[in-house]
Amino acid sequence: MNSILYLIPAMGVVGLIVMAIKSAWVSKQDAGDAKMQELAGYIADGAMAFLRAEWKILSYFAVIAAILLGWSGTLVEDSSWIIAIAFLIGAVLSAFAGYIGMKIATKSNVRTTQAARTSLAKALQVSFTGGSVMGIGVAGLAILGLGGLFIVFYQMFVPEGAAITGVEMKKAIEVLAGFSLGAESIALFARVGGGIYTKAADVGADLVGKVEAGIPEDDVRNPATIADNVGDNVGDVAGMGADLFGSYVATILATMVLGQGIDASGDNFNGLSPILLPMIIAGLGLIFSIVACSFVRISKETDSVQNALNIGNWSSIILTAIASYFAVKYLLPETIVHQFQSTTYTFTSTDVFIAIVIGLVVGTLMSIITEYYTAMGKRPVLSIVKQSGTGHATNIIGGLSVGMESTVLPIFVLAGGIIGSYEFAGLYGVAIAAAGMMATTAMQLAIDAFGPIADNAGGIAEMSQLPEEVRHRTDNLDAVGNTTAATGKGFAIASAALTSLALFAAFVGVAGIDAINIFKAPVLAGLFVGGMIPFIFSSLAIAAVGRAAMDMVNEVRRQFREIPGIMEYKAKPEYEKCVAISTSASIREMIAPGAIAIVAPVLVGFIFGPEVLGGLLAGVTVSGVLMGMFQSNAGGAWDNAKKSFEKGVEINGQIYYKKSEPHKASVTGDTVGDPFKDTSGPSMNILIKLTSIVALIIAPHISQKAHTPSVKNEVAKPKVETVSYTNDAQK
């Protein structure tokens, strides 16, 4: 076996070692006084209680799904019962990735608060190091799990001397797809469940605390404030960790599936190079993300936190791009031929490198565009601030408009990225572009996880009644965190679009269909049904937040009414009651949205066949990408419009601050946007990838040769062959 195979899990191990070192450093930092540690303890306990309840339900799902997968794997020659084991390993590692993030976040939050008593630079160091533990841990687990399993399955299913393009390798990768299915399944439930939890608490706390009682957002007197801070960890940290773990794995797997069809016998790795390349690039991205983390620092109170994060991000992207060139040249033969269905793609190793660069550029542009539409001080957010001056309704109108407008440029960037990468290296180019984009996931996730940690730190500072300068520093970090969270979601949805296209191509190949003809009524119907799925998914998720928030509002009102002395700091609210409401609601409500992504492709595929399922996948992908961008950006813009009032904003020549009428309108907009940006919107990228992975898993069972749909009154048509001419003489 090629020794380079072992380099892949080795890079994952390096990542986990660095993660452990950084985690130990965070744990050694000062956790503050007894009051701060008590509040942090409530948050940590609530987060662990939620994870235990969620894991209990998901363990039932995982066992049942594994049994069904194992049984189905015995029915076709392209799979094996071992796919069930791969599924369970993917599910466990996905859950563990979320746990790593949640555990470090609940340690970092209070330590960031204490660091903010010293300086902004120290607070950034603690919060970002906590975020980097999650980012590096998630990437390390993904590379170790995927690389290690590939080595095992390669030895099990591919005999020595077998062609890489043969059925043996195809079977090995089909079984490996179970790992991705397990990761994405858990990610969807974790993201939806965590999103419902955090927004039920947040909306309830805002409506009664800020709007009705007129107390600050994280006031210790608000019974829902602990649940709100717990929600930041289980939704924006644990949910995001599982989310990007699944995205990372799915992107690499999609590229491996397409790489398996490439005849690269001219390389030095027995033809394995197109399959190895995405895993090697992911490992290099992890290593250079670790290096780039050391560049995120500031020295003065007036330094820009956003600029410090941007320097780290740009460094990881540039270093990964440089390393990718040498990896491509070392691994791939100079000329590559990819036979996919009836199309032959011929390209060079340089073309593949250009496709990787295109992926990195697309990811960068998506982040820049998302930052523009969600950052404070930019035109979109300022327009919402201005419209808050005329009331709640115009604030909502402004936010919806910004969200819809924010889809235009990203779609052009995505379209350009797809066309560009395809022109250089065909479908493999599209897939490797997505792999290039996801290569710096460790850094992207570190930047993303930093936000909820800073948010929690501000909450603890408010509840502990620390000096105003401490809250000012944590608010600085939190405002940047809102923007980084939005850019992280834009990055994730862009990668999902490219990955889904690669998975879609892999599904077409395994299912044995040449084209998806929308002139056929069933296929067109599948396209429309697929376009509808993100809407009903969003409806269920947002309605779940609404129902849980109503319960939370009633509970907070009850405590204000029935527990005398809360407003005078003479009585302690019953925080655990609000934590229990969010926990039970999120566990109960996450089932229906999560089931849609798994059940819909199975039903359509087995009842109507692979071509109609292809139409469904196309509809889900296009509609889901647009819905994800719209909701995430609208919610982020509403949130920062509200935060703009903390420093004062000018509307029609007058300055308005918190508790003013325009600020109250902005709170309403933020409340509407909360389930958009933290529940439904970020779940879209998992939805579209999971439906594609489920389709890929069932493809051998519904392949064209095994499924011939009968269409009433259809007349047999003669086969028409298309001949390509290379010059006029042949013509």
XYZ file of C-alpha atoms in Angstrom:
731
model
C 0.000 0.000 0.000
C 1.157 3.555 -0.710
C 2.783 5.021 2.387
C 1.284 8.434 1.564
C -2.093 7.027 2.641
C -0.909 7.050 6.238
C 0.056 10.713 6.015
C -3.649 11.646 5.918
C -4.731 10.301 9.339
C -1.343 11.419 10.703
C -2.227 15.054 9.888
C -5.531 14.511 11.701
C -3.624 13.287 14.756
C -1.406 16.390 14.642
C -4.553 18.510 14.679
C -5.952 16.696 17.711
C -2.650 17.105 19.591
C -2.645 20.855 18.926
C -6.304 20.981 19.971
C -5.442 19.329 23.302
C -2.590 21.798 23.929
C -4.790 24.811 23.210
C -7.606 23.388 25.341
C -5.224 22.952 28.271
C -4.065 26.574 27.897
C -7.638 27.865 28.014
C -8.406 25.747 31.091
C -5.442 27.312 32.937
C -6.748 30.874 32.503
C -8.371 32.721 35.403
C -12.108 31.930 35.643
C -12.986 34.998 37.721
C -14.744 35.369 41.040
C -17.232 33.016 42.674
C -20.297 34.777 41.187
C -18.908 34.521 37.662
C -18.037 30.852 38.126
C -21.507 30.137 39.516
C -23.178 31.655 36.458
C -20.796 29.838 34.109
C -21.626 26.619 35.972
C -25.352 27.108 35.293
C -24.598 27.561 31.591
C -22.300 24.508 31.394
C -24.781 22.307 33.277
C -27.651 23.392 31.056
C -25.643 22.708 27.903
C -24.654 19.227 29.066
C -28.254 18.453 30.071
C -29.388 19.317 26.567
C -26.684 17.217 24.906
C -27.540 14.202 27.062
C -31.225 14.489 26.166
C -30.433 14.977 22.475
C -27.961 12.113 22.331
C -30.500 9.767 23.914
C -32.994 10.388 21.114
C -30.371 10.374 18.374
C -28.896 7.095 19.602
C -32.250 5.394 18.898
C -32.284 6.883 15.409
C -28.653 5.900 14.749
C -29.161 2.269 15.772
C -32.336 1.842 13.703
C -30.786 3.580 10.668
C -27.627 1.455 10.977
C -29.658 -1.768 11.013
C -31.574 -0.714 7.889
C -28.354 0.363 6.149
C -26.606 -2.885 7.044
C -29.522 -4.916 5.677
C -29.732 -2.863 2.473
C -25.987 -3.229 1.974
C -26.420 -6.969 1.522
C -28.940 -6.535 -1.317
C -26.640 -5.060 -3.980
C -23.119 -5.873 -5.115
C -21.983 -2.239 -4.983
C -22.356 -2.061 -1.193
C -21.810 -4.112 1.978
C -23.299 -4.505 5.443
C -20.165 -2.741 6.731
C -21.747 0.523 5.599
C -23.686 0.357 8.885
C -20.434 0.491 10.866
C -19.201 3.430 8.789
C -22.522 5.179 9.465
C -22.231 4.691 13.225
C -18.621 5.921 13.288
C -19.633 9.032 11.332
C -22.559 9.666 13.686
C -20.440 9.266 16.820
C -17.628 11.501 15.544
C -20.134 14.146 14.434
C -21.703 14.199 17.901
C -18.238 14.232 19.481
C -17.202 17.179 17.302
C -20.155 19.129 18.691
C -19.283 18.061 22.219
C -15.686 19.294 21.857
C -16.908 22.711 20.785
C -19.530 22.976 23.509
C -17.135 21.853 26.249
C -14.424 24.370 25.377
C -16.952 27.158 24.804
C -18.416 26.756 28.295
C -14.880 27.018 29.679
C -13.803 29.911 27.475
C -16.822 32.173 28.086
C -16.165 33.027 31.740
C -12.409 33.174 31.159
C -12.985 35.660 28.344
C -15.070 37.778 30.730
C -12.259 37.751 33.276
C -9.694 38.540 30.566
C -11.831 41.507 29.482
C -11.248 43.008 32.930
C -7.595 43.308 31.872
C -7.647 44.266 28.176
C -9.360 43.732 24.854
C -6.234 41.975 23.539
C -6.352 39.378 26.325
C -10.086 38.833 25.845
C -9.564 38.240 22.116
C -6.723 35.822 22.828
C -8.830 33.696 25.188
C -12.019 33.733 23.097
C -10.275 33.024 19.793
C -8.138 30.256 21.297
C -11.345 28.670 22.568
C -12.813 28.916 19.084
C -9.662 27.461 17.516
C -9.914 24.412 19.795
C -13.254 23.666 18.173
C -12.105 24.419 14.620
C -8.920 22.371 14.826
C -10.677 19.551 16.688
C -13.472 19.251 14.118
C -11.054 19.235 11.162
C -8.705 16.817 12.926
C -11.505 14.369 13.693
C -12.824 14.532 10.126
C -9.421 13.886 8.531
C -8.529 11.136 10.995
C -11.909 9.426 10.622
C -12.158 9.667 6.850
C -8.499 8.867 6.166
C -8.422 5.987 8.632
C -11.612 4.399 7.321
C -10.470 4.751 3.724
C -7.296 2.794 4.539
C -9.375 0.045 6.187
C -11.911 -0.198 3.350
C -9.189 -0.043 0.704
C -7.526 -3.073 2.270
C -10.839 -4.884 2.735
C -12.458 -4.409 -0.649
C -9.705 -3.670 -3.184
C -7.447 -6.663 -3.976
C -3.875 -6.026 -5.021
C -3.630 -5.181 -8.694
C -7.314 -4.211 -9.052
C -8.047 -1.155 -11.184
C -8.910 1.992 -9.255
C -11.741 2.595 -11.719
C -13.119 -0.903 -11.118
C -16.080 -2.134 -9.107
C -13.933 -2.971 -6.064
C -12.908 0.630 -5.422
C -16.412 1.780 -6.262
C -17.694 -0.498 -3.505
C -15.108 0.772 -1.011
C -16.148 4.402 -1.563
C -19.867 3.541 -1.524
C -19.351 1.974 1.928
C -17.314 5.031 2.975
C -20.320 7.169 2.016
C -22.036 5.696 5.088
C -19.552 7.676 7.213
C -20.704 10.904 5.568
C -24.361 9.937 5.928
C -23.900 9.373 9.666
C -22.095 12.692 10.073
C -24.678 14.701 8.132
C -27.675 12.992 9.794
C -26.482 13.868 13.289
C -25.460 17.338 12.101
C -28.966 18.088 10.834
C -30.687 17.077 14.055
C -28.024 18.840 16.158
C -28.291 22.028 14.131
C -32.102 22.102 14.089
C -32.445 21.041 17.737
C -29.782 23.468 18.917
C -31.274 26.245 16.794
C -34.746 25.728 18.250
C -33.274 25.698 21.769
C -31.249 28.874 21.444
C -33.907 30.921 19.664
C -36.775 29.849 21.920
C -34.756 31.137 24.866
C -33.492 34.234 23.052
C -36.901 35.320 21.760
C -38.540 34.684 25.131
C -35.837 36.587 26.989
C -35.998 39.541 24.586
C -39.771 39.925 24.416
C -40.355 39.928 28.159
C -37.024 41.193 29.454
C -36.044 43.962 27.039
C -39.397 44.950 25.535
C -41.826 44.510 28.461
C -39.676 44.862 31.594
C -37.147 47.269 30.076
C -34.126 45.482 31.565
C -30.847 44.750 29.711
C -30.513 41.719 27.462
C -28.465 39.587 29.869
C -29.800 40.942 33.147
C -29.499 38.429 35.987
C -33.129 39.151 36.911
C -34.390 37.669 33.639
C -35.304 33.985 34.243
C -34.582 33.109 30.583
C -31.095 34.594 30.450
C -29.313 31.386 31.487
C -31.276 29.399 28.893
C -30.357 32.072 26.326
C -26.648 31.695 27.074
C -26.936 27.899 27.101
C -28.547 28.171 23.683
C -25.524 30.008 22.284
C -23.451 26.934 23.124
C -25.789 24.147 22.009
C -26.890 25.920 18.810
C -24.068 28.144 17.581
C -21.239 25.968 18.930
C -22.253 22.296 19.283
C -24.662 22.523 16.343
C -22.148 24.382 14.176
C -19.390 21.899 15.091
C -21.472 18.935 13.954
C -22.618 20.937 10.915
C -19.163 21.757 9.553
C -17.849 18.302 10.454
C -20.525 16.876 8.167
C -19.871 19.489 5.465
C -16.139 18.830 5.561
C -16.608 15.070 5.204
C -19.272 15.341 2.484
C -17.104 17.650 0.373
C -14.084 15.357 0.513
C -16.234 12.282 -0.139
C -17.925 13.842 -3.201
C -14.510 14.542 -4.720
C -13.335 11.003 -3.955
C -16.426 9.532 -5.647
C -15.721 11.459 -8.855
C -11.973 10.817 -8.569
C -12.640 7.073 -8.546
C -13.802 7.326 -12.153
C -10.545 8.923 -13.350
C -7.909 6.778 -15.014
C -4.705 8.141 -13.451
C -2.575 5.055 -14.010
C 0.296 7.301 -15.062
C 0.833 8.596 -11.514
C 3.178 7.133 -8.895
C 0.392 5.922 -6.619
C -1.232 3.097 -8.589
C -3.911 5.458 -9.906
C -5.012 6.590 -6.439
C -3.963 10.233 -6.803
C -7.394 11.742 -7.766
C -8.908 10.032 -4.706
C -6.083 11.013 -2.365
C -5.865 14.641 -3.469
C -8.945 16.011 -1.621
C -7.859 14.330 1.619
C -4.294 15.646 1.280
C -5.556 19.182 0.595
C -7.830 18.973 3.642
C -4.872 17.896 5.777
C -2.695 20.719 4.454
C -5.520 23.183 5.099
C -5.650 21.972 8.711
C -1.901 22.388 9.210
C -1.823 25.898 7.723
C -4.945 26.919 9.647
C -3.054 25.996 12.822
C -0.155 28.182 11.674
C -2.471 31.072 10.759
C -4.145 31.015 14.197
C -0.952 32.512 15.620
C -1.462 35.612 13.438
C -4.762 36.563 15.134
C -3.738 39.132 17.727
C -4.088 42.795 18.650
C -1.998 44.980 20.960
C -4.072 48.101 21.690
C -7.658 48.800 22.742
C -8.222 50.731 19.524
C -7.029 47.918 17.226
C -9.635 46.306 14.977
C -10.687 42.822 16.057
C -12.189 42.220 12.612
C -8.870 43.034 10.932
C -7.029 40.618 13.222
C -9.422 37.825 12.290
C -9.152 38.730 8.601
C -5.352 38.478 8.749
C -5.625 34.958 10.163
C -8.207 33.977 7.574
C -6.253 35.370 4.614
C -3.047 33.762 5.853
C -4.634 30.310 6.004
C -6.107 30.713 2.504
C -2.863 31.927 0.881
C -0.677 29.304 2.578
C -3.105 26.517 1.639
C -3.220 27.698 -1.976
C 0.590 27.655 -2.226
C 0.826 24.198 -0.648
C -1.940 22.887 -2.917
C 0.124 23.677 -6.002
C 2.968 21.433 -4.864
C 0.527 18.733 -3.704
C -1.229 18.689 -7.093
C 2.035 18.585 -9.025
C 3.413 15.825 -6.790
C 0.323 13.615 -6.818
C -1.342 13.940 -10.206
C 0.014 12.947 -13.613
C 0.446 15.802 -16.045
C -2.533 14.795 -18.208
C -5.750 13.359 -16.771
C -8.666 11.722 -18.585
C -12.033 11.465 -16.832
C -14.677 9.355 -18.545
C -18.045 10.235 -17.012
C -21.076 8.615 -18.595
C -20.808 9.451 -22.319
C -18.582 12.505 -21.785
C -14.792 12.496 -21.743
C -12.979 15.273 -19.873
C -9.285 15.811 -20.545
C -7.337 18.245 -18.376
C -3.926 18.807 -16.812
C -2.709 18.918 -13.225
C -2.375 22.698 -13.576
C -6.066 22.864 -14.489
C -6.880 21.020 -11.261
C -4.818 23.509 -9.244
C -6.646 26.412 -10.892
C -9.972 24.791 -9.927
C -8.751 24.607 -6.300
C -7.831 28.302 -6.403
C -11.258 29.091 -7.831
C -12.812 27.311 -4.834
C -10.700 29.335 -2.398
C -11.607 32.569 -4.225
C -15.330 31.706 -4.184
C -15.199 31.025 -0.429
C -13.356 34.287 0.184
C -15.747 36.347 -1.953
C -18.754 34.754 -0.247
C -17.347 35.799 3.134
C -16.623 39.353 1.939
C -20.103 39.779 0.435
C -21.797 38.364 3.532
C -19.740 40.661 5.760
C -20.862 43.650 3.683
C -24.548 42.777 4.062
C -24.399 42.039 7.812
C -21.670 44.273 9.309
C -22.398 47.413 11.302
C -21.668 50.667 9.534
C -22.308 49.278 6.046
C -25.133 50.440 3.767
C -27.478 47.419 4.236
C -27.466 47.539 8.054
C -27.637 51.350 8.068
C -30.720 51.175 5.830
C -32.459 48.961 8.405
C -31.407 51.343 11.189
C -32.878 54.266 9.277
C -36.154 52.429 8.647
C -36.407 51.666 12.369
C -37.086 55.387 12.800
C -40.584 54.987 11.364
C -41.573 51.932 13.361
C -41.565 48.163 13.678
C -43.191 47.424 10.301
C -40.676 49.394 8.253
C -37.818 47.732 10.148
C -39.197 44.312 9.116
C -39.625 45.481 5.515
C -36.041 46.766 5.455
C -34.614 43.511 6.829
C -36.526 41.357 4.361
C -35.349 43.569 1.504
C -31.698 43.327 2.579
C -31.957 39.549 2.928
C -33.402 39.140 -0.549
C -30.908 41.531 -2.136
C -28.038 39.679 -0.440
C -28.632 36.586 -2.596
C -27.763 38.304 -5.880
C -23.976 38.711 -5.730
C -23.320 35.352 -4.005
C -25.293 33.522 -6.692
C -23.266 35.211 -9.436
C -20.072 34.254 -7.575
C -21.268 30.668 -7.165
C -22.323 30.444 -10.802
C -18.974 31.832 -11.916
C -17.153 29.394 -9.650
C -19.109 26.427 -10.997
C -18.588 27.403 -14.643
C -14.923 28.288 -14.130
C -13.956 25.125 -12.268
C -15.938 23.011 -14.756
C -14.217 24.628 -17.725
C -10.800 23.792 -16.304
C -11.334 20.265 -14.938
C -14.894 19.120 -15.627
C -17.037 17.730 -12.842
C -13.925 16.741 -10.910
C -12.932 20.397 -11.061
C -16.210 21.456 -9.440
C -15.713 18.909 -6.673
C -12.067 19.789 -6.045
C -13.037 23.489 -5.981
C -15.427 22.687 -3.125
C -12.654 20.718 -1.400
C -10.330 23.702 -1.812
C -12.949 25.997 -0.326
C -13.428 23.703 2.679
C -9.688 23.140 3.186
C -9.461 26.028 5.671
C -12.468 24.831 7.681
C -10.380 24.793 10.869
C -9.772 28.545 10.574
C -13.306 29.316 9.388
C -14.798 27.428 12.325
C -12.377 29.014 14.807
C -13.546 32.450 13.645
C -17.176 31.304 13.768
C -16.992 29.738 17.256
C -15.263 32.821 18.643
C -18.577 34.721 18.276
C -20.791 32.689 20.674
C -17.953 32.597 23.218
C -17.758 36.406 23.132
C -21.565 36.621 23.353
C -21.585 34.409 26.456
C -18.733 36.445 27.943
C -20.824 39.592 27.598
C -23.780 37.846 29.209
C -21.703 36.787 32.201
C -20.293 40.325 32.506
C -23.835 41.763 32.547
C -25.178 39.200 34.999
C -22.144 39.661 37.281
C -22.639 43.448 37.166
C -19.020 44.049 36.205
C -17.742 47.553 35.344
C -18.954 49.172 32.133
C -15.509 48.950 30.507
C -15.657 45.135 30.716
C -19.009 45.004 28.966
C -17.719 47.502 26.398
C -14.874 45.117 25.509
C -17.116 42.057 25.313
C -19.622 44.015 23.198
C -16.786 44.878 20.817
C -15.988 41.182 20.436
C -19.670 40.248 20.204
C -20.413 42.728 17.418
C -17.562 41.282 15.365
C -18.794 37.802 16.310
C -22.195 38.528 14.787
C -20.537 39.337 11.489
C -18.170 36.346 11.592
C -21.122 34.066 12.362
C -22.936 35.370 9.290
C -19.851 35.009 7.072
C -19.362 31.480 8.377
C -22.897 30.608 7.334
C -22.337 32.163 3.899
C -19.165 30.105 3.557
C -21.022 26.937 4.574
C -23.897 27.447 2.135
C -21.468 28.118 -0.734
C -19.562 24.927 -0.011
C -22.855 23.067 0.191
C -23.838 24.248 -3.279
C -20.588 23.046 -4.871
C -20.585 19.814 -2.854
C -24.184 19.047 -3.766
C -23.371 19.443 -7.448
C -20.501 16.963 -7.073
C -22.708 14.542 -5.097
C -25.405 15.017 -7.736
C -22.953 14.005 -10.462
C -21.857 11.004 -8.401
C -25.512 9.980 -7.947
C -26.143 10.213 -11.698
C -23.143 7.976 -12.350
C -24.085 5.313 -9.781
C -27.765 5.399 -10.743
C -26.872 4.836 -14.400
C -28.878 7.672 -15.927
C -27.526 9.711 -18.826
C -29.559 12.879 -18.313
C -32.423 14.381 -16.343
C -35.073 15.421 -18.829
C -37.397 18.076 -17.389
C -39.692 17.683 -20.405
C -40.902 14.524 -18.687
C -43.842 15.418 -16.448
C -42.737 13.273 -13.456
C -39.246 14.815 -13.530
C -40.655 18.353 -13.679
C -42.972 17.461 -10.814
C -39.965 16.225 -8.840
C -38.205 19.530 -9.520
C -41.135 21.495 -8.078
C -41.468 19.212 -5.064
C -37.741 19.573 -4.406
C -38.023 23.352 -4.587
C -40.815 23.213 -2.003
C -38.888 21.120 0.575
C -36.689 23.974 1.951
C -39.867 26.035 2.455
C -41.722 23.398 4.480
C -38.491 22.635 6.342
C -38.134 26.325 7.254
C -41.795 26.531 8.192
C -41.503 23.636 10.629
C -38.308 24.992 12.178
C -39.565 28.576 12.562
C -42.976 27.439 13.856
C -41.178 25.269 16.420
C -39.257 28.329 17.640
C -42.520 30.269 17.837
C -44.268 27.614 19.932
C -41.324 27.168 22.282
C -40.893 30.951 22.591
C -44.550 31.302 23.620
C -43.967 28.797 26.424
C -40.845 30.700 27.435
C -42.645 34.073 27.434
C -45.421 32.693 29.640
C -42.892 31.212 32.074
C -40.889 34.441 32.367
C -44.067 36.449 32.890
C -45.208 33.967 35.554
C -41.952 34.323 37.470
C -42.026 38.122 37.297
C -45.610 37.981 38.554
C -45.402 35.263 41.214
C -41.879 35.584 42.666
C -41.693 38.852 44.616
C -38.365 40.614 44.812
C -36.902 39.562 41.452
C -36.782 43.099 40.096
C -35.175 44.362 43.318
C -32.445 41.645 43.233
C -33.934 40.176 46.440
C -35.013 36.853 44.921
C -33.287 34.508 42.473
C -35.265 33.522 39.351
C -35.935 29.851 38.659
C -33.482 29.537 35.779
C -33.842 25.767 35.577
C -37.520 26.034 34.581
C -36.605 28.003 31.450
C -33.732 25.635 30.639
C -36.161 22.702 30.861
C -38.656 24.413 28.505
C -36.015 24.967 25.816
C -34.603 21.458 26.202
C -37.916 19.613 25.927
C -39.162 21.820 23.077
C -36.017 21.421 20.974
C -35.896 17.633 21.400
C -39.587 17.318 20.552
C -39.616 19.699 17.610
C -36.403 18.663 15.811
C -37.813 15.312 14.621
C -40.179 16.473 11.853
C -37.777 18.828 9.989
C -34.943 16.319 10.288
C -37.047 13.456 8.942
C -37.889 15.359 5.741
C -34.316 15.314 4.452
C -34.025 11.558 4.972
C -37.494 10.331 4.044
C -38.218 12.502 0.963
C -35.410 11.192 -1.298
C -36.038 7.591 -0.217
C -39.755 7.748 -1.058
C -39.275 9.553 -4.365
C -36.372 7.329 -5.410
C -38.051 4.007 -4.743
C -41.503 5.021 -6.022
C -40.626 7.109 -9.089
C -37.062 6.112 -9.936
C -33.678 7.811 -10.226
C -34.516 10.409 -12.865
C -37.384 11.884 -10.861
C -35.160 11.802 -7.767
C -32.595 13.776 -9.769
C -35.228 16.429 -10.410
C -35.985 16.536 -6.678
C -32.293 17.013 -5.837
C -31.980 19.890 -8.316
C -34.999 21.628 -6.795
C -33.790 21.172 -3.209
C -30.318 22.483 -4.068
C -31.366 25.676 -5.865
C -34.178 26.551 -3.474
C -32.144 25.614 -0.378
C -29.122 27.719 -1.346
C -31.289 30.804 -1.907
C -33.300 30.270 1.275
C -30.149 29.743 3.320
C -28.520 32.941 2.079
C -31.670 35.020 2.424
C -32.489 33.918 5.960
C -28.944 33.959 7.370
C -28.108 37.397 5.954
C -31.439 38.991 6.864
C -31.117 37.727 10.437
C -27.515 38.901 10.732
C -28.371 42.354 9.379
C -31.331 42.715 11.768
C -29.109 41.706 14.707
C -26.393 44.254 13.968
C -28.976 46.942 13.240
C -30.183 46.446 16.808
C -26.633 46.484 18.189
C -25.912 49.754 16.357
C -28.122 51.579 18.895
C -25.751 50.716 21.751
C -23.295 53.384 20.582
C -25.993 55.674 19.250
C -27.254 56.119 15.682
C -28.315 59.162 13.719
C -31.747 59.072 12.083
C -32.907 62.207 10.268
C -30.472 64.405 12.186
C -31.339 63.045 15.651
C -29.275 60.616 17.771
C -31.101 57.590 19.212
C -29.852 55.129 21.826
C -31.107 51.990 23.564
C -34.673 52.114 24.950
C -35.708 54.685 22.329
C -38.664 53.937 20.046
C -36.452 53.164 17.010
C -34.432 50.800 19.206
C -37.604 48.976 20.217
C -38.422 48.562 16.525
C -34.945 47.137 15.949
C -35.485 44.651 18.793
C -38.598 43.415 17.000
C -36.605 42.958 13.796
C -33.857 41.103 15.646
C -36.458 38.850 17.263
C -37.952 37.993 13.868
C -34.474 37.420 12.443
C -33.303 35.142 15.256
C -34.890 31.912 13.937
C -33.924 32.975 10.413
C -30.195 33.206 11.131
C -29.756 30.587 13.855
C -32.358 27.883 13.216
C -33.703 27.631 9.695
C -31.104 29.443 7.561
C -27.958 27.582 8.654
C -29.796 24.244 8.431
C -30.273 24.680 4.684
C -26.726 23.667 3.817
C -27.113 20.384 5.734
C -30.534 19.793 4.177
C -29.286 20.012 0.600
C -26.177 17.892 1.253
C -28.025 15.260 3.249
C -30.669 14.735 0.555
C -27.861 14.255 -1.988
C -25.986 11.798 0.243
C -29.152 9.780 0.899
C -29.733 9.686 -2.866
C -26.153 8.476 -3.405
C -26.576 5.743 -0.781
C -29.795 4.402 -2.340
C -28.568 4.852 -5.934
C -27.420 1.201 -6.330
C -30.901 0.056 -5.257
C -32.795 2.254 -7.737
C -30.335 2.292 -10.634
C -31.741 2.623 -14.139
C -31.015 -0.992 -14.991
C -33.067 -2.128 -12.013
C -35.855 0.426 -12.281
C -37.744 0.952 -15.520
C -40.689 3.272 -14.866
C -43.814 2.706 -16.897
C -45.383 5.789 -18.406
C -48.908 5.516 -19.665
C -49.256 5.671 -23.475
C -45.481 6.063 -23.896
C -44.362 4.898 -27.327
C -40.981 3.226 -27.760
C -38.649 5.604 -29.542
C -35.649 4.647 -31.671
C -32.306 5.300 -30.054
C -30.563 8.348 -31.450
C -26.794 8.418 -31.342
C -24.923 11.690 -31.302
C -21.650 11.709 -33.190
C -18.956 14.304 -32.518
C -16.961 15.545 -35.496
C -13.525 16.935 -35.061
C -13.198 18.671 -38.440
C -15.156 19.673 -41.505
C -13.721 16.878 -43.668
C -15.273 14.217 -41.431
C -18.511 16.126 -41.617
